[in-house]
Coordinates of C-alpha atoms and ligand atoms in Angstrom, one line a residue:
M18 CA -3.9 -19.4 31.5
T19 CA -6.1 -20.7 28.6
V20 CA -8.9 -18.5 29.7
E21 CA -6.6 -15.4 29.8
L22 CA -5.1 -16.2 26.4
V23 CA -8.5 -16.8 24.8
E24 CA -9.8 -13.6 26.3
K25 CA -6.8 -11.7 25.1
V26 CA -7.2 -13.1 21.5
K27 CA -10.9 -12.3 21.6
T28 CA -10.3 -8.6 22.6
L29 CA -7.1 -8.2 20.6
F30 CA -8.3 -5.7 18.0
P31 CA -8.7 -2.0 18.8
T32 CA -11.5 0.4 18.3
E33 CA -10.5 3.3 16.1
D34 CA -10.0 5.5 19.2
E35 CA -7.6 3.0 20.7
I36 CA -5.0 3.3 17.9
P37 CA -2.3 5.7 19.2
Q38 CA -2.3 8.9 17.2
K39 CA 1.4 8.4 16.2
Y40 CA 0.6 5.2 14.4
R41 CA -2.7 6.2 12.7
P42 CA -2.1 5.8 9.0
D43 CA -3.0 8.7 6.8
I44 CA -5.8 6.8 5.0
P45 CA -7.3 6.2 2.6
I46 CA -4.3 6.1 0.3
R47 CA -5.5 6.5 -3.2
Q48 CA -2.5 5.6 -5.2
V49 CA -3.1 6.5 -8.9
E50 CA 0.6 7.0 -9.9
Y51 CA 2.8 4.5 -11.7
L52 CA 6.3 5.3 -12.9
I53 CA 7.1 4.7 -16.6
N54 CA 9.9 6.2 -18.6
G55 CA 10.7 8.8 -15.9
E56 CA 7.1 10.0 -15.7
L57 CA 4.7 9.6 -12.8
R58 CA 1.6 8.8 -14.9
K59 CA -1.9 8.9 -13.4
W60 CA -4.2 6.0 -13.7
D61 CA -8.0 6.5 -14.1
G62 CA -9.0 2.8 -14.7
P63 CA -10.0 0.0 -12.3
M64 CA -8.4 0.0 -8.8
Q65 CA -7.5 -2.7 -6.3
E66 CA -8.7 -2.2 -2.8
V67 CA -6.0 -2.8 -0.1
L68 CA -7.2 -4.3 3.2
S69 CA -5.0 -4.3 6.3
P70 CA -4.7 -7.6 8.2
I71 CA -5.5 -5.4 11.2
C72 CA -9.2 -5.4 12.1
I73 CA -11.0 -2.5 13.8
K74 CA -13.7 -3.0 16.3
T75 CA -16.8 -1.3 15.0
G76 CA -20.5 -1.1 16.1
S77 CA -21.2 -3.9 13.6
G78 CA -18.3 -6.2 14.6
L79 CA -14.7 -6.5 13.4
E80 CA -13.8 -5.1 10.1
Q81 CA -10.4 -5.2 8.3
Q82 CA -9.1 -1.7 8.0
V83 CA -9.4 -0.4 4.4
M84 CA -6.0 1.1 3.6
G85 CA -6.7 2.5 0.1
T86 CA -6.3 1.5 -3.5
Y87 CA -3.7 1.0 -6.2
P88 CA -4.0 0.8 -10.0
L89 CA -4.9 -2.4 -11.8
L90 CA -2.9 -1.8 -14.9
T91 CA -3.3 -3.6 -18.1
E92 CA -1.1 -5.3 -20.8
K93 CA -0.8 -1.9 -22.5
E94 CA 1.0 -0.3 -19.5
S95 CA 3.0 -3.4 -19.0
I96 CA 4.4 -3.3 -22.5
E97 CA 5.0 0.5 -22.2
A98 CA 7.1 -0.2 -19.0
L99 CA 9.0 -2.9 -21.0
D100 CA 9.6 -0.6 -23.9
A101 CA 10.8 2.1 -21.5
A102 CA 13.2 -0.2 -19.8
K103 CA 14.4 -1.7 -23.1
S104 CA 15.0 1.7 -24.6
A105 CA 16.9 3.0 -21.4
F106 CA 19.2 -0.1 -21.8
N107 CA 19.2 0.4 -25.6
H108 CA 21.2 -2.8 -26.3
G109 CA 23.8 -1.8 -23.8
R110 CA 24.2 1.6 -25.5
G111 CA 22.0 3.6 -23.1
L112 CA 23.2 6.3 -20.8
W113 CA 22.8 4.1 -17.7
P114 CA 24.6 0.9 -18.8
T115 CA 27.5 2.9 -20.3
M116 CA 27.8 5.3 -17.4
S117 CA 30.9 5.1 -15.2
V118 CA 30.5 3.0 -12.0
E119 CA 31.3 6.1 -9.9
Q120 CA 28.4 8.0 -11.6
R121 CA 26.0 5.2 -11.1
I122 CA 27.0 5.0 -7.4
G123 CA 26.2 8.8 -7.2
H124 CA 22.7 8.2 -8.5
V125 CA 22.1 5.3 -6.0
Q126 CA 23.4 7.5 -3.1
K127 CA 21.0 10.3 -4.1
F128 CA 18.1 7.8 -4.0
T129 CA 19.3 6.4 -0.6
S130 CA 19.3 9.9 1.0
M131 CA 15.8 10.6 -0.3
M132 CA 14.7 7.1 0.9
K133 CA 15.9 7.8 4.4
E134 CA 13.6 10.8 4.7
K135 CA 10.6 8.4 4.2
R136 CA 11.5 6.0 7.1
T137 CA 8.6 6.9 9.4
E138 CA 6.0 6.7 6.7
I139 CA 7.3 3.4 5.2
V140 CA 7.7 1.8 8.7
N141 CA 4.1 2.7 9.5
L142 CA 2.9 1.3 6.2
I143 CA 4.9 -2.0 6.8
M144 CA 3.0 -2.3 10.1
W145 CA -0.4 -1.6 8.6
E146 CA -0.1 -3.5 5.3
I147 CA 1.5 -6.7 6.6
A148 CA 1.2 -6.4 10.4
K149 CA 5.0 -6.7 11.1
N150 CA 5.7 -5.4 14.6
L151 CA 7.2 -2.0 14.9
K152 CA 10.7 -3.2 15.9
S153 CA 10.9 -5.6 13.0
A154 CA 9.5 -3.1 10.6
E155 CA 12.1 -0.6 11.6
K156 CA 14.8 -3.3 11.3
E157 CA 13.5 -4.1 7.8
F158 CA 13.9 -0.5 6.7
D159 CA 17.3 0.0 8.4
R160 CA 18.6 -3.3 7.1
T161 CA 17.6 -2.3 3.6
V162 CA 19.5 1.1 3.8
R163 CA 22.5 -0.8 5.2
Y164 CA 22.3 -3.3 2.3
I165 CA 22.4 -0.5 -0.2
E166 CA 25.4 1.1 1.5
D167 CA 27.2 -2.3 1.7
T168 CA 26.4 -2.9 -1.9
I169 CA 28.1 0.4 -2.8
D170 CA 31.2 -0.6 -0.8
A171 CA 31.2 -4.1 -2.4
L172 CA 31.0 -2.5 -5.9
K173 CA 33.9 -0.2 -5.1
D174 CA 36.0 -3.2 -4.1
L175 CA 35.0 -5.1 -7.2
D176 CA 35.8 -2.1 -9.4
R177 CA 39.2 -1.7 -7.8
I178 CA 40.0 -5.4 -8.4
S179 CA 38.8 -5.1 -12.0
S180 CA 40.7 -1.9 -12.8
R181 CA 43.9 -3.7 -13.6
F182 CA 45.2 -5.3 -16.9
H183 CA 46.1 -9.0 -17.2
I184 CA 48.9 -10.1 -19.5
T185 CA 48.9 -13.8 -20.2
E186 CA 50.2 -15.9 -23.1
G187 CA 50.9 -12.8 -25.2
V188 CA 47.4 -11.3 -24.7
I189 CA 46.6 -8.2 -22.7
G190 CA 43.1 -8.2 -21.2
Q191 CA 40.9 -6.2 -18.9
I192 CA 38.0 -8.1 -17.4
R193 CA 35.0 -6.5 -15.8
R194 CA 31.4 -7.3 -15.2
A195 CA 28.8 -6.0 -17.6
P196 CA 25.0 -5.7 -17.1
L197 CA 22.5 -8.2 -18.7
G198 CA 19.6 -5.9 -19.8
V199 CA 16.1 -5.6 -18.4
V200 CA 15.5 -7.1 -14.9
L201 CA 12.0 -7.9 -13.7
C202 CA 12.1 -7.6 -9.9
M203 CA 9.3 -9.2 -7.8
G204 CA 9.7 -9.5 -4.0
P205 CA 7.7 -11.3 -1.4
Y206 CA 5.1 -10.0 1.0
N207 CA 7.0 -11.0 4.2
Y208 CA 9.9 -8.6 3.4
P209 CA 8.2 -6.4 0.9
L210 CA 10.8 -3.7 1.1
N211 CA 14.0 -5.5 2.0
E212 CA 13.8 -8.5 -0.3
T213 CA 12.6 -6.5 -3.2
F214 CA 15.6 -4.2 -2.8
T215 CA 18.1 -7.0 -2.3
T216 CA 17.6 -7.8 -6.0
L217 CA 16.6 -4.3 -7.3
I218 CA 19.6 -2.4 -6.0
P219 CA 22.4 -4.7 -7.2
A220 CA 20.7 -5.2 -10.5
L221 CA 20.4 -1.4 -10.9
I222 CA 23.8 -0.3 -9.7
M223 CA 25.4 -2.8 -12.2
G224 CA 23.8 -1.0 -15.1
N225 CA 20.7 -3.0 -15.8
T226 CA 17.3 -1.4 -16.2
I227 CA 14.4 -2.4 -13.9
I228 CA 10.7 -3.2 -14.0
L229 CA 9.5 -3.5 -10.4
K230 CA 6.3 -5.2 -9.4
P231 CA 5.6 -5.0 -5.7
P232 CA 4.4 -8.1 -3.8
K233 CA 0.7 -9.0 -3.3
F234 CA 0.7 -7.4 0.1
G235 CA 2.9 -4.4 0.8
V236 CA 2.2 -2.4 -2.3
L237 CA 1.4 1.0 -0.9
L238 CA 4.6 1.1 1.2
H239 CA 6.5 1.5 -2.1
R240 CA 4.6 4.6 -3.1
P241 CA 6.7 7.1 -1.0
L242 CA 9.7 6.0 -3.0
L243 CA 8.3 6.7 -6.5
E244 CA 9.4 10.3 -6.5
A245 CA 12.9 9.3 -5.3
F246 CA 13.1 6.8 -8.2
R247 CA 12.0 9.4 -10.6
E248 CA 14.4 12.1 -9.4
S249 CA 17.4 9.8 -8.9
F250 CA 17.6 7.8 -12.1
P251 CA 17.6 8.6 -15.9
E252 CA 14.2 8.0 -17.6
G253 CA 13.2 4.4 -18.1
V254 CA 15.8 3.0 -15.7
V255 CA 13.3 2.2 -13.1
N256 CA 9.6 1.5 -14.0
T257 CA 6.8 0.2 -11.7
L258 CA 3.8 -1.9 -12.5
Y259 CA 0.8 -2.8 -10.3
G260 CA -2.0 -5.3 -10.9
K261 CA -2.7 -9.0 -11.4
G262 CA 0.3 -11.1 -12.4
K263 CA -1.6 -12.8 -15.3
V264 CA -2.5 -9.5 -16.8
I265 CA 0.7 -7.5 -16.4
I266 CA 3.5 -10.1 -15.9
S267 CA 2.6 -12.7 -18.5
P268 CA 2.9 -10.3 -21.4
L269 CA 6.4 -9.3 -20.3
L270 CA 7.6 -12.9 -20.2
N271 CA 5.7 -14.0 -23.3
S272 CA 7.5 -11.2 -25.2
G273 CA 10.8 -12.9 -24.7
R274 CA 12.3 -9.5 -23.9
I275 CA 13.0 -9.9 -20.2
D276 CA 16.7 -10.7 -19.6
V277 CA 16.6 -11.5 -15.9
L278 CA 13.8 -12.7 -13.6
A279 CA 14.5 -11.8 -10.0
F280 CA 11.7 -13.4 -8.1
I281 CA 11.2 -14.3 -4.4
G282 CA 8.2 -16.4 -3.8
T283 CA 7.1 -20.0 -4.3
S284 CA 8.6 -22.5 -6.7
K285 CA 5.1 -23.1 -8.2
V286 CA 4.8 -19.5 -9.3
A287 CA 8.5 -19.4 -10.4
D288 CA 7.9 -22.4 -12.7
I289 CA 4.8 -20.7 -14.2
L290 CA 6.8 -17.5 -14.9
K291 CA 9.8 -19.3 -16.3
K292 CA 7.7 -21.4 -18.7
Q293 CA 6.2 -18.3 -20.2
H294 CA 9.4 -17.1 -21.8
P295 CA 9.7 -18.4 -25.4
K296 CA 13.4 -19.0 -25.0
P297 CA 14.0 -19.8 -21.3
H298 CA 17.7 -20.2 -21.8
R299 CA 17.9 -16.5 -22.6
M300 CA 16.4 -15.4 -19.3
R301 CA 18.7 -15.7 -16.2
C302 CA 16.7 -16.5 -13.1
V303 CA 17.6 -15.4 -9.6
L304 CA 15.0 -17.1 -7.4
G305 CA 14.5 -17.3 -3.6
L306 CA 11.8 -19.9 -3.0
E307 CA 10.1 -21.8 -0.2
A308 CA 11.8 -24.1 2.4
K309 CA 11.0 -26.4 5.2
N310 CA 14.0 -25.9 7.4
P311 CA 14.3 -28.5 10.3
A312 CA 15.8 -28.1 13.7
I313 CA 17.5 -31.1 15.2
V314 CA 17.8 -31.1 19.0
L315 CA 20.4 -33.6 20.2
P316 CA 20.2 -35.2 23.7
D317 CA 23.0 -33.1 25.1
A318 CA 21.7 -29.8 23.8
D319 CA 21.5 -26.7 26.1
L320 CA 17.7 -26.8 26.3
D321 CA 17.2 -23.2 27.3
L322 CA 19.2 -22.1 24.3
A323 CA 17.5 -24.6 22.0
V324 CA 14.0 -23.5 23.2
K325 CA 14.9 -19.8 22.8
E326 CA 16.2 -20.2 19.3
C327 CA 13.5 -22.6 18.2
A328 CA 10.9 -20.1 19.3
L329 CA 12.6 -17.3 17.5
G330 CA 13.2 -19.5 14.5
S331 CA 9.7 -20.8 14.1
L332 CA 7.7 -17.8 15.2
S333 CA 9.5 -14.5 14.4
Y334 CA 7.0 -12.6 12.3
N335 CA 4.5 -15.4 13.0
G336 CA 6.6 -18.0 11.2
Q337 CA 6.2 -16.1 7.9
R338 CA 9.9 -16.3 6.8
C339 CA 11.3 -18.6 4.2
T340 CA 14.1 -19.3 6.6
A341 CA 11.8 -20.1 9.5
L342 CA 12.2 -23.4 11.4
K343 CA 9.2 -25.3 10.1
I344 CA 9.6 -28.7 11.7
L345 CA 11.4 -29.6 15.0
Y346 CA 13.1 -33.0 15.5
V347 CA 13.8 -33.5 19.3
H348 CA 15.7 -36.5 20.8
R349 CA 13.3 -38.7 22.8
N350 CA 15.6 -38.4 25.9
V351 CA 14.8 -34.7 26.2
I352 CA 11.4 -34.4 24.5
G353 CA 9.4 -34.1 27.7
E354 CA 11.5 -31.3 29.1
F355 CA 11.8 -29.6 25.7
L356 CA 8.1 -29.5 25.2
K357 CA 7.4 -28.2 28.7
R358 CA 9.8 -25.3 28.2
F359 CA 9.0 -24.7 24.6
A360 CA 5.2 -24.5 25.3
G361 CA 6.0 -22.1 28.2
K362 CA 8.1 -19.9 25.9
V363 CA 5.6 -19.9 23.1
N364 CA 2.7 -18.9 25.5
S365 CA 4.8 -16.0 26.8
L366 CA 4.9 -14.4 23.3
K367 CA 2.7 -11.4 23.5
P368 CA -0.1 -11.2 21.0
G369 CA -1.3 -7.8 19.9
M370 CA -1.2 -5.0 17.4
P371 CA 2.2 -4.3 15.7
W372 CA 2.8 -0.9 17.4
E373 CA 2.3 -2.3 20.9
S374 CA 5.5 -2.6 22.9
G375 CA 6.9 -6.1 23.1
V376 CA 4.3 -7.6 20.8
K377 CA 5.5 -10.7 19.0
I378 CA 2.4 -12.4 17.5
T379 CA 0.3 -10.3 15.1
P380 CA -2.5 -10.7 12.5
L381 CA -1.8 -12.5 9.2
P382 CA -2.1 -10.7 5.8
E383 CA -3.1 -13.7 3.6
P384 CA -6.9 -14.0 3.1
G385 CA -8.1 -17.4 4.5
K386 CA -4.8 -18.0 6.3
T387 CA -6.3 -18.7 9.7
K388 CA -8.6 -21.3 8.2
Y389 CA -5.7 -22.9 6.4
L390 CA -3.7 -23.1 9.6
N391 CA -6.7 -24.5 11.5
D392 CA -7.1 -27.2 8.8
L393 CA -3.4 -28.2 9.2
V394 CA -4.0 -28.5 13.0
S395 CA -7.2 -30.5 12.6
D396 CA -5.6 -32.8 10.1
A397 CA -2.7 -33.4 12.5
Q398 CA -5.1 -34.0 15.4
E399 CA -7.0 -36.6 13.4
K400 CA -3.7 -38.4 12.8
G401 CA -2.7 -38.5 16.4
A402 CA -1.1 -35.1 17.4
K403 CA -2.2 -32.9 20.2
V404 CA -1.8 -29.1 20.6
V405 CA 0.6 -29.1 23.6
N406 CA 0.5 -25.4 24.5
E407 CA -2.7 -24.4 26.2
G408 CA -4.8 -22.2 24.0
G409 CA -2.6 -22.8 21.0
G410 CA -4.5 -22.4 17.7
T411 CA -7.0 -19.9 19.2
A412 CA -8.0 -17.7 16.3
N413 CA -9.9 -14.5 15.8
E414 CA -10.5 -13.3 12.2
T415 CA -7.0 -12.7 10.8
F416 CA -5.2 -13.6 14.0
F417 CA -4.0 -17.1 15.0
F418 CA -2.2 -17.8 18.2
P419 CA 0.7 -20.3 17.7
A420 CA 0.0 -24.0 18.0
I421 CA 2.6 -26.6 18.8
L422 CA 1.7 -30.0 17.4
Y423 CA 3.1 -33.2 19.1
P424 CA 3.8 -35.9 18.0
A425 CA 3.8 -35.0 14.4
N426 CA 4.4 -37.7 11.8
S427 CA 4.8 -38.3 8.0
D428 CA 1.1 -38.9 7.4
M429 CA 0.2 -35.3 8.3
R430 CA 0.0 -32.4 5.9
I431 CA 2.1 -30.3 8.2
Y432 CA 5.0 -32.8 7.6
R433 CA 5.4 -31.6 4.0
E434 CA 3.5 -28.4 3.4
E435 CA 5.3 -25.1 4.1
Q436 CA 2.9 -23.7 6.7
F437 CA 4.4 -20.2 6.5
G438 CA 2.6 -19.3 9.7
P439 CA 2.4 -20.0 13.4
V440 CA 2.0 -23.8 13.6
V441 CA 5.0 -25.8 14.9
P442 CA 5.2 -29.5 14.4
V443 CA 7.5 -31.5 16.7
I444 CA 8.7 -35.0 16.0
P445 CA 10.6 -37.2 18.5
F446 CA 13.5 -39.3 17.3
D447 CA 15.8 -42.0 18.7
D448 CA 18.0 -42.5 15.7
I449 CA 19.7 -39.5 14.0
E450 CA 18.9 -41.1 10.6
V451 CA 15.3 -40.1 11.1
P452 CA 15.8 -36.3 10.7
I453 CA 18.5 -36.9 8.1
K454 CA 16.1 -39.0 6.0
Y455 CA 13.6 -36.2 6.3
I456 CA 16.1 -33.8 4.8
I457 CA 17.1 -36.2 2.1
D458 CA 13.5 -36.9 1.1
S459 CA 12.4 -33.2 1.3
N460 CA 11.8 -31.2 -1.8
Y461 CA 13.6 -28.3 -0.1
G462 CA 17.3 -27.7 0.7
Q463 CA 17.8 -24.3 2.3
Q464 CA 19.1 -24.6 5.9
V465 CA 19.1 -26.7 9.0
S466 CA 19.7 -25.9 12.7
I467 CA 21.6 -28.4 15.0
F468 CA 21.4 -28.0 18.8
G469 CA 24.0 -30.0 20.7
N470 CA 27.3 -29.8 22.6
D471 CA 29.4 -32.7 21.4
A472 CA 31.9 -31.6 18.8
D473 CA 32.4 -35.1 17.4
V474 CA 28.7 -35.7 16.9
I475 CA 28.1 -32.3 15.4
A476 CA 31.1 -32.7 13.0
K477 CA 29.7 -36.0 11.8
L478 CA 26.5 -34.3 11.0
I479 CA 28.0 -31.2 9.3
D480 CA 29.9 -33.1 6.6
P481 CA 26.9 -34.8 5.0
L482 CA 24.4 -32.0 5.7
V483 CA 26.4 -29.3 3.9
N484 CA 25.7 -31.4 0.8
Q485 CA 22.0 -31.4 1.4
V486 CA 21.4 -27.8 2.4
C487 CA 23.2 -24.5 2.0
R488 CA 23.7 -23.4 5.6
V489 CA 24.1 -25.5 8.7
N490 CA 23.5 -23.5 11.8
I491 CA 25.0 -24.6 15.1
N492 CA 23.0 -23.8 18.2
S493 CA 21.1 -21.1 16.5
Q494 CA 17.9 -20.6 14.4
C495 CA 18.1 -20.5 10.6
Q496 CA 18.4 -17.1 9.0
R497 CA 19.5 -15.1 6.0
G498 CA 21.7 -12.6 7.7
P499 CA 24.3 -11.2 7.9
D500 CA 23.6 -10.1 4.4
T501 CA 27.3 -10.4 3.4
F502 CA 26.9 -14.2 3.8
P503 CA 25.7 -16.2 0.8
F504 CA 21.9 -16.9 0.8
T505 CA 20.7 -19.7 -1.4
G506 CA 19.2 -23.2 -1.4
R507 CA 19.2 -26.6 -3.2
K508 CA 16.3 -28.4 -4.9
D509 CA 13.0 -26.3 -4.9
S510 CA 14.5 -23.7 -2.5
A511 CA 16.4 -21.4 -4.7
E512 CA 18.2 -20.7 -8.0
G513 CA 21.3 -18.5 -7.8
T514 CA 23.0 -17.1 -4.8
L515 CA 22.4 -13.7 -3.1
S516 CA 24.6 -11.9 -0.7
V517 CA 25.9 -8.3 -1.0
S518 CA 28.8 -9.4 -3.2
D519 CA 27.2 -12.4 -4.9
A520 CA 24.3 -10.2 -6.1
L521 CA 26.7 -8.0 -8.0
R522 CA 27.8 -11.1 -9.9
V523 CA 24.5 -12.7 -10.5
F524 CA 23.1 -9.6 -12.3
T525 CA 26.1 -9.3 -14.6
I526 CA 28.3 -11.3 -17.0
R527 CA 32.0 -11.3 -17.1
T528 CA 33.1 -9.3 -20.2
L529 CA 36.6 -8.4 -21.4
V530 CA 38.6 -6.3 -23.8
A531 CA 41.6 -8.2 -25.2
A532 CA 44.4 -7.4 -27.5
K533 CA 47.6 -9.1 -28.6
D534 CA 50.6 -7.8 -26.8
K535 CA 51.9 -5.7 -29.7
D536 CA 53.3 -2.2 -29.7
Q537 CA 50.5 -0.9 -31.9
N538 CA 47.8 -2.3 -29.5
K539 CA 49.7 -1.1 -26.4
S540 CA 49.7 2.4 -27.7
I541 CA 45.9 2.3 -28.5
L542 CA 45.2 0.9 -25.0
R543 CA 47.5 3.5 -23.4
E544 CA 45.8 6.4 -25.2
I545 CA 42.3 5.2 -24.3
V546 CA 43.3 4.8 -20.6
Q547 CA 45.5 7.9 -20.2
E548 CA 43.0 10.1 -21.9
R549 CA 40.0 8.5 -20.1
K550 CA 38.3 7.7 -23.5
S551 CA 36.3 4.7 -22.1
N552 CA 34.3 4.0 -19.0
F553 CA 35.0 0.3 -19.3
L554 CA 38.6 0.2 -20.4
S555 CA 40.0 2.2 -17.5
T556 CA 42.5 1.9 -14.7
D557 CA 40.8 4.6 -12.6
F558 CA 39.6 3.3 -9.3
I559 CA 37.1 4.6 -6.8
L560 CA 38.3 5.4 -3.3
Ligands
LIG629 O1 11.7 -15.0 3.9 C1 12.9 -15.2 3.9 C2 13.9 -14.2 4.3 O2 15.0 -14.2 3.4 C3 14.4 -14.5 5.7 O3 15.3 -13.6 6.1 O4 16.3 -14.9 7.9 O5 16.7 -12.5 7.8 O6 14.4 -13.3 8.4 P1 15.7 -13.6 7.6

């Protein structure tokens, strides 16, 4: 088994001829365009080379596939993008923020239909830029389209609810949600399309204007959408920036002119970004950050189910999910059987290239990642853990086969550090206080998974745990979806809540028009409404 696995990992990468025609990228992609103020401008300055995590077997060894280049813009373009977004918002007086909800929905629908035409190209780029397998790359695209469609439906609902007048204590009022201004959207590399759009789309549809900076990996896959952005929205409403954060993002924040920071990444970077704003209280932050979600496997758990969900939870997309299970606590009564079945399950996960059928474990995009993971494993081994799945931790350039570490303990780096990759520490416990203490002491507070069958025991765990994390999963892995459910975290794991409907709220502020219940005022209100003189003060509703 080990020999087979090691051999498979050694011969994992294809020669150029072995890549199926259908999935060969049209490379090199020389992206020179960036979108500012409704213009696709061309860049002739320094460029960033994009390497795929996928290596190609060549006469001189393995080489990471060069995908192309994108612009390394400077502070000048950054401020131009900001000026464009500011002027499109124009202190709330711009065409976009004052447009009717129905018209804004129309623009987003136009964008969505243009986006759908780019599915094949974008899915292929997701595979090549971040090595997500084909099925998951397709899911990421389709989930994003569905998210946009659900957002439109949620906005229609919100608009219907807000289209009525309230009369209280002699005051007539109409309350709606109004946009905040310029939103800087920065998504993560593990969901470069989906998570970027889960902030961009709600912010946009609510009347804000956008500066989009794609994540550090997964930049080129946004290129097919530039034309759709340009054609679907008024000038300056969506602007895109590419380059180094210090060069292009710091000036935006230092200017004090960013109204909302929508960032999905690490708390370390989020703190650096927030501190750069001269008046941090003026900038609303919507942050999705790191986590270290534990699984707790109780002695009466259905082990087949627990093993299946723990494997999915810890190793889908190689463990590169903020919601991944990053540490497993297993009751000592079942630890032997659990480890045997879990190791078998992990070793059945097929390693390979993202387009190969049934492939689950793929190369990793971050430079130096296999060394980092290897260091975590060595550190744990020095402190008493073993790799319990045969061949676990076998690496080849950008590829790392999952390693299960047992028994892990609090002295090890893996106990605290968010591995964001295919290393799974397992800790035995006798007393349920052990995993609970881990959660209490942790810097993170996103989710937990409990595996068990006794309703009394599970109920006793739920009540305190809901005050430590923001989602308690029973007999299933941790996850963000369905996207209509709230997604958030405590401590260093998040700021603000995202879900289809929550996102509409988080990028807006409740604003109202109020008047004393007097004949003169009623007649003014009636005239405005009946003659459709205002987009805000209106009783129209969208069907
Ligand atoms: O990286 C974190 C994602 O929000 C996780 O989403 O649970 O649907 O994979 P997911």
